[in-house]
């Protein structure tokens, strides 16, 4: 891609982010047998009480409790990202990842008529690293964006991570919002002077022309698991193991359960995972984009309606048995992009999923790598190359991770205004990443 080389986006930031471990969340499947000893964690005790009181729980309820329970949830009070944590993500590996996504948003903003204002909304921003890289690109391309009124909106349930995001992005500790009427729980101003607000739910984010970003967010949303049996679909539940009273085990529901409605009538697999919460979020994003314009860019590991059992745990960069020591490990399941596409159908157009390797190549990762590498000393150059390999290598993240976008129909099919028969439709510019970036 020519743009980055020409405008020279960004100084060298931190050339490489982490000493890259061998494991990241996207690589391995299933219920990991490399587990530590069972530990009776506060979360395990909480789940035992719950199951004793009301009976076995769905995998979705288990995931929701373990990950986001406001008192004990895995995501709520810890920093699990990076070398010292449980897993590492692309923006934590290389600054180039976020820079190219920053270019994507500017390119879409330009292709859709350079609106006077936009909101950038990120779901699950982790440490704020990705957004920090995007905002650095926005600053570097200040001359392009100079008359645009930008605001940042973060959807985050984690108290700990929202504190870290505030420090990364504003360089301050942002106090909790005291006004009970405010939909945002924190408000501040970024280093480059952009207003930034934090919300617990997408519903609370103001409606308006927005670009939405979700990187490794959909994979932590709760899934229901179903097994095909001679009696039909049966949901997988979690119960106390009768052989060991401090252990949990999977069981099959004896009869039909409500979440079965989410399984397609022509489903051919014999085990499926469905994620109704992802459907709700995609419908909300689609409605917003159809109504007020903008786009959503979703990147995650996943499949197009083909995989079966992908529910797994990660702790200290290793696979972790999902039922052992709940609350101490991340839980995740591959995103079913075919389901996301169905949920958007009729309201907005969707693109992808395409492989991360293809998306980043189309966005010009090779040119950006060269610009940075040419300016770096030898150790930093080696780290940049290692980071590139991690993001792009088909055996690493290059083929496991995918990009998927939601766009207003008129973005793909030409102008939004009715034309008379003599006028030809202006041909829309290709969507960067899904085709080669063309800077107009
Ligand atoms: N996007 C970041 C972090 C991915 S980890 C990166 O790529 O580095 C998942 C993120 O989603 C964390 O910030 C976590 O706290 C947040 N999260 C998890 N469940 C959530 C929910 N239900 N609503 C909002 N945020 C959630």
PDB file of N, CA, C and O and ligand atoms in Angstrom, residues 25 68 75 80-81 87 89-92 122-127 130 155-158 161 165 200 214-217 220-221 277, ligand 1:
ATOM      1  N   UNK A  25      -4.556 -17.542  21.901  1.00  0.00           N
ATOM      2  CA  UNK A  25      -5.842 -18.175  22.109  1.00  0.00           C
ATOM      3  C   UNK A  25      -6.380 -18.930  20.918  1.00  0.00           C
ATOM      4  O   UNK A  25      -7.139 -19.853  21.054  1.00  0.00           O
ATOM      5  N   UNK A  68     -17.751 -12.782  33.382  1.00  0.00           N
ATOM      6  CA  UNK A  68     -18.162 -11.387  33.635  1.00  0.00           C
ATOM      7  C   UNK A  68     -19.032 -11.201  34.875  1.00  0.00           C
ATOM      8  O   UNK A  68     -19.617 -10.127  35.036  1.00  0.00           O
ATOM      9  N   UNK A  75     -12.799 -11.553  33.775  1.00  0.00           N
ATOM     10  CA  UNK A  75     -12.427 -10.311  33.098  1.00  0.00           C
ATOM     11  C   UNK A  75     -12.501  -9.092  34.001  1.00  0.00           C
ATOM     12  O   UNK A  75     -11.951  -8.045  33.667  1.00  0.00           O
ATOM     13  N   UNK A  80      -5.310  -9.778  31.961  1.00  0.00           N
ATOM     14  CA  UNK A  80      -4.948 -11.135  31.529  1.00  0.00           C
ATOM     15  C   UNK A  80      -4.181 -11.139  30.205  1.00  0.00           C
ATOM     16  O   UNK A  80      -3.810 -12.168  29.694  1.00  0.00           O
ATOM     17  N   UNK A  81      -3.945  -9.937  29.656  1.00  0.00           N
ATOM     18  CA  UNK A  81      -3.336  -9.859  28.319  1.00  0.00           C
ATOM     19  C   UNK A  81      -1.823  -9.751  28.388  1.00  0.00           C
ATOM     20  O   UNK A  81      -1.277  -9.195  29.335  1.00  0.00           O
ATOM     21  N   UNK A  87      -3.029 -14.820  27.631  1.00  0.00           N
ATOM     22  CA  UNK A  87      -3.008 -14.907  26.167  1.00  0.00           C
ATOM     23  C   UNK A  87      -2.541 -13.583  25.582  1.00  0.00           C
ATOM     24  O   UNK A  87      -2.509 -12.568  26.277  1.00  0.00           O
ATOM     25  N   UNK A  89      -2.764 -10.921  22.043  1.00  0.00           N
ATOM     26  CA  UNK A  89      -3.593 -10.618  20.865  1.00  0.00           C
ATOM     27  C   UNK A  89      -2.768  -9.813  19.851  1.00  0.00           C
ATOM     28  O   UNK A  89      -1.726  -9.246  20.205  1.00  0.00           O
ATOM     29  N   UNK A  90      -3.258  -9.716  18.630  1.00  0.00           N
ATOM     30  CA  UNK A  90      -2.490  -9.069  17.548  1.00  0.00           C
ATOM     31  C   UNK A  90      -1.997  -7.659  17.903  1.00  0.00           C
ATOM     32  O   UNK A  90      -0.833  -7.346  17.674  1.00  0.00           O
ATOM     33  N   UNK A  91      -2.874  -6.781  18.459  1.00  0.00           N
ATOM     34  CA  UNK A  91      -2.360  -5.425  18.738  1.00  0.00           C
ATOM     35  C   UNK A  91      -1.252  -5.420  19.789  1.00  0.00           C
ATOM     36  O   UNK A  91      -0.422  -4.513  19.798  1.00  0.00           O
ATOM     37  N   UNK A  92      -1.234  -6.442  20.648  1.00  0.00           N
ATOM     38  CA  UNK A  92      -0.180  -6.520  21.667  1.00  0.00           C
ATOM     39  C   UNK A  92       1.117  -7.057  21.049  1.00  0.00           C
ATOM     40  O   UNK A  92       2.178  -6.971  21.650  1.00  0.00           O
ATOM     41  N   UNK A 122     -15.421   1.099  20.284  1.00  0.00           N
ATOM     42  CA  UNK A 122     -14.743  -0.202  20.360  1.00  0.00           C
ATOM     43  C   UNK A 122     -15.400  -1.079  21.422  1.00  0.00           C
ATOM     44  O   UNK A 122     -15.618  -0.658  22.563  1.00  0.00           O
ATOM     45  N   UNK A 123     -15.684  -2.323  21.032  1.00  0.00           N
ATOM     46  CA  UNK A 123     -16.248  -3.303  21.964  1.00  0.00           C
ATOM     47  C   UNK A 123     -15.094  -4.137  22.519  1.00  0.00           C
ATOM     48  O   UNK A 123     -14.309  -4.696  21.767  1.00  0.00           O
ATOM     49  N   UNK A 124     -14.981  -4.214  23.841  1.00  0.00           N
ATOM     50  CA  UNK A 124     -13.923  -5.031  24.463  1.00  0.00           C
ATOM     51  C   UNK A 124     -12.522  -4.552  24.125  1.00  0.00           C
ATOM     52  O   UNK A 124     -11.762  -5.269  23.467  1.00  0.00           O
ATOM     53  N   UNK A 125     -12.142  -3.349  24.560  1.00  0.00           N
ATOM     54  CA  UNK A 125     -10.850  -2.772  24.112  1.00  0.00           C
ATOM     55  C   UNK A 125      -9.610  -3.294  24.826  1.00  0.00           C
ATOM     56  O   UNK A 125      -8.515  -2.766  24.571  1.00  0.00           O
ATOM     57  N   UNK A 126      -9.709  -4.279  25.684  1.00  0.00           N
ATOM     58  CA  UNK A 126      -8.503  -4.856  26.319  1.00  0.00           C
ATOM     59  C   UNK A 126      -7.717  -3.823  27.100  1.00  0.00           C
ATOM     60  O   UNK A 126      -8.237  -3.164  27.984  1.00  0.00           O
ATOM     61  N   UNK A 127      -6.457  -3.653  26.727  1.00  0.00           N
ATOM     62  CA  UNK A 127      -5.616  -2.649  27.405  1.00  0.00           C
ATOM     63  C   UNK A 127      -5.661  -1.277  26.747  1.00  0.00           C
ATOM     64  O   UNK A 127      -4.920  -0.384  27.148  1.00  0.00           O
ATOM     65  N   UNK A 130      -4.793  -1.267  20.986  1.00  0.00           N
ATOM     66  CA  UNK A 130      -5.251  -1.170  19.596  1.00  0.00           C
ATOM     67  C   UNK A 130      -5.738   0.251  19.316  1.00  0.00           C
ATOM     68  O   UNK A 130      -5.360   0.872  18.318  1.00  0.00           O
ATOM     69  N   UNK A 155     -16.916   0.147  24.998  1.00  0.00           N
ATOM     70  CA  UNK A 155     -17.851  -0.732  25.707  1.00  0.00           C
ATOM     71  C   UNK A 155     -16.999  -1.765  26.451  1.00  0.00           C
ATOM     72  O   UNK A 155     -16.322  -2.590  25.819  1.00  0.00           O
ATOM     73  N   UNK A 156     -17.007  -1.694  27.760  1.00  0.00           N
ATOM     74  CA  UNK A 156     -16.101  -2.518  28.565  1.00  0.00           C
ATOM     75  C   UNK A 156     -16.755  -2.857  29.902  1.00  0.00           C
ATOM     76  O   UNK A 156     -17.251  -1.971  30.594  1.00  0.00           O
ATOM     77  N   UNK A 157     -16.741  -4.149  30.250  1.00  0.00           N
ATOM     78  CA  UNK A 157     -17.315  -4.548  31.545  1.00  0.00           C
ATOM     79  C   UNK A 157     -16.252  -4.654  32.638  1.00  0.00           C
ATOM     80  O   UNK A 157     -16.593  -4.774  33.810  1.00  0.00           O
ATOM     81  N   UNK A 158     -15.000  -4.622  32.265  1.00  0.00           N
ATOM     82  CA  UNK A 158     -13.944  -4.880  33.249  1.00  0.00           C
ATOM     83  C   UNK A 158     -13.479  -3.591  33.922  1.00  0.00           C
ATOM     84  O   UNK A 158     -13.013  -2.659  33.259  1.00  0.00           O
ATOM     85  N   UNK A 161      -9.580  -3.440  33.458  1.00  0.00           N
ATOM     86  CA  UNK A 161      -9.130  -3.072  32.113  1.00  0.00           C
ATOM     87  C   UNK A 161      -9.531  -1.638  31.757  1.00  0.00           C
ATOM     88  O   UNK A 161      -8.782  -0.938  31.078  1.00  0.00           O
ATOM     89  N   UNK A 165      -7.092   1.057  30.292  1.00  0.00           N
ATOM     90  CA  UNK A 165      -7.400   1.781  29.043  1.00  0.00           C
ATOM     91  C   UNK A 165      -7.292   3.291  29.262  1.00  0.00           C
ATOM     92  O   UNK A 165      -6.729   4.019  28.441  1.00  0.00           O
ATOM     93  N   UNK A 200     -21.077   0.177  29.824  1.00  0.00           N
ATOM     94  CA  UNK A 200     -21.105  -1.271  30.094  1.00  0.00           C
ATOM     95  C   UNK A 200     -21.791  -2.026  28.973  1.00  0.00           C
ATOM     96  O   UNK A 200     -21.643  -3.232  28.849  1.00  0.00           O
ATOM     97  N   UNK A 214     -14.559  -4.448  16.808  1.00  0.00           N
ATOM     98  CA  UNK A 214     -14.574  -5.525  17.809  1.00  0.00           C
ATOM     99  C   UNK A 214     -13.451  -6.495  17.460  1.00  0.00           C
ATOM    100  O   UNK A 214     -13.538  -7.212  16.454  1.00  0.00           O
ATOM    101  N   UNK A 215     -12.391  -6.486  18.256  1.00  0.00           N
ATOM    102  CA  UNK A 215     -11.273  -7.395  18.009  1.00  0.00           C
ATOM    103  C   UNK A 215     -11.183  -8.379  19.164  1.00  0.00           C
ATOM    104  O   UNK A 215     -11.042  -7.964  20.324  1.00  0.00           O
ATOM    105  N   UNK A 216     -11.274  -9.659  18.873  1.00  0.00           N
ATOM    106  CA  UNK A 216     -11.288 -10.701  19.910  1.00  0.00           C
ATOM    107  C   UNK A 216     -12.301 -10.354  21.005  1.00  0.00           C
ATOM    108  O   UNK A 216     -11.998 -10.419  22.189  1.00  0.00           O
ATOM    109  N   UNK A 217     -13.488  -9.959  20.596  1.00  0.00           N
ATOM    110  CA  UNK A 217     -14.572  -9.655  21.524  1.00  0.00           C
ATOM    111  C   UNK A 217     -15.659 -10.725  21.414  1.00  0.00           C
ATOM    112  O   UNK A 217     -16.097 -11.285  22.417  1.00  0.00           O
ATOM    113  N   UNK A 220     -15.514 -14.239  23.264  1.00  0.00           N
ATOM    114  CA  UNK A 220     -15.718 -14.441  24.710  1.00  0.00           C
ATOM    115  C   UNK A 220     -17.198 -14.363  25.088  1.00  0.00           C
ATOM    116  O   UNK A 220     -17.544 -14.494  26.265  1.00  0.00           O
ATOM    117  N   UNK A 221     -18.070 -14.161  24.107  1.00  0.00           N
ATOM    118  CA  UNK A 221     -19.506 -14.134  24.426  1.00  0.00           C
ATOM    119  C   UNK A 221     -20.006 -15.562  24.649  1.00  0.00           C
ATOM    120  O   UNK A 221     -19.526 -16.509  24.020  1.00  0.00           O
ATOM    121  N   UNK A 277     -26.133 -14.013  22.193  1.00  0.00           N
ATOM    122  CA  UNK A 277     -25.696 -12.649  22.541  1.00  0.00           C
ATOM    123  C   UNK A 277     -24.993 -11.982  21.356  1.00  0.00           C
ATOM    124  O   UNK A 277     -25.140 -10.779  21.124  1.00  0.00           O
TER     125      UNK A 277
HETATM  126  N1  LIG B   1      -9.728  -6.268  21.981  1.00  0.00           N
HETATM  127  C1  LIG B   1      -8.648  -6.501  22.905  1.00  0.00           C
HETATM  128  C2  LIG B   1      -9.042  -7.380  24.097  1.00  0.00           C
HETATM  129  C3  LIG B   1      -9.640  -8.723  23.819  1.00  0.00           C
HETATM  130  S1  LIG B   1     -10.074  -9.605  25.315  1.00  0.00           S
HETATM  131  C4  LIG B   1      -7.441  -7.061  22.182  1.00  0.00           C
HETATM  132  O1  LIG B   1      -7.597  -7.561  21.089  1.00  0.00           O
HETATM  133  O2  LIG B   1      -6.335  -6.983  22.729  1.00  0.00           O
HETATM  134  C5  LIG B   1     -11.821  -9.317  25.466  1.00  0.00           C
HETATM  135  C6  LIG B   1     -12.216  -7.917  25.894  1.00  0.00           C
HETATM  136  O3  LIG B   1     -13.641  -7.862  25.969  1.00  0.00           O
HETATM  137  C7  LIG B   1     -11.745  -7.464  27.272  1.00  0.00           C
HETATM  138  O4  LIG B   1     -11.509  -6.089  27.242  1.00  0.00           O
HETATM  139  C8  LIG B   1     -12.945  -7.806  28.172  1.00  0.00           C
HETATM  140  O5  LIG B   1     -12.939  -7.155  29.405  1.00  0.00           O
HETATM  141  C9  LIG B   1     -14.071  -7.398  27.268  1.00  0.00           C
HETATM  142  N2  LIG B   1     -15.372  -8.042  27.518  1.00  0.00           N
HETATM  143  C10 LIG B   1     -15.613  -9.338  27.757  1.00  0.00           C
HETATM  144  N3  LIG B   1     -16.944  -9.570  27.839  1.00  0.00           N
HETATM  145  C11 LIG B   1     -17.545  -8.381  27.640  1.00  0.00           C
HETATM  146  C12 LIG B   1     -18.912  -7.953  27.595  1.00  0.00           C
HETATM  147  N4  LIG B   1     -19.915  -8.812  27.778  1.00  0.00           N
HETATM  148  N5  LIG B   1     -19.169  -6.653  27.342  1.00  0.00           N
HETATM  149  C13 LIG B   1     -18.153  -5.758  27.143  1.00  0.00           C
HETATM  150  N6  LIG B   1     -16.839  -6.112  27.183  1.00  0.00           N
HETATM  151  C14 LIG B   1     -16.547  -7.392  27.427  1.00  0.00           C
END
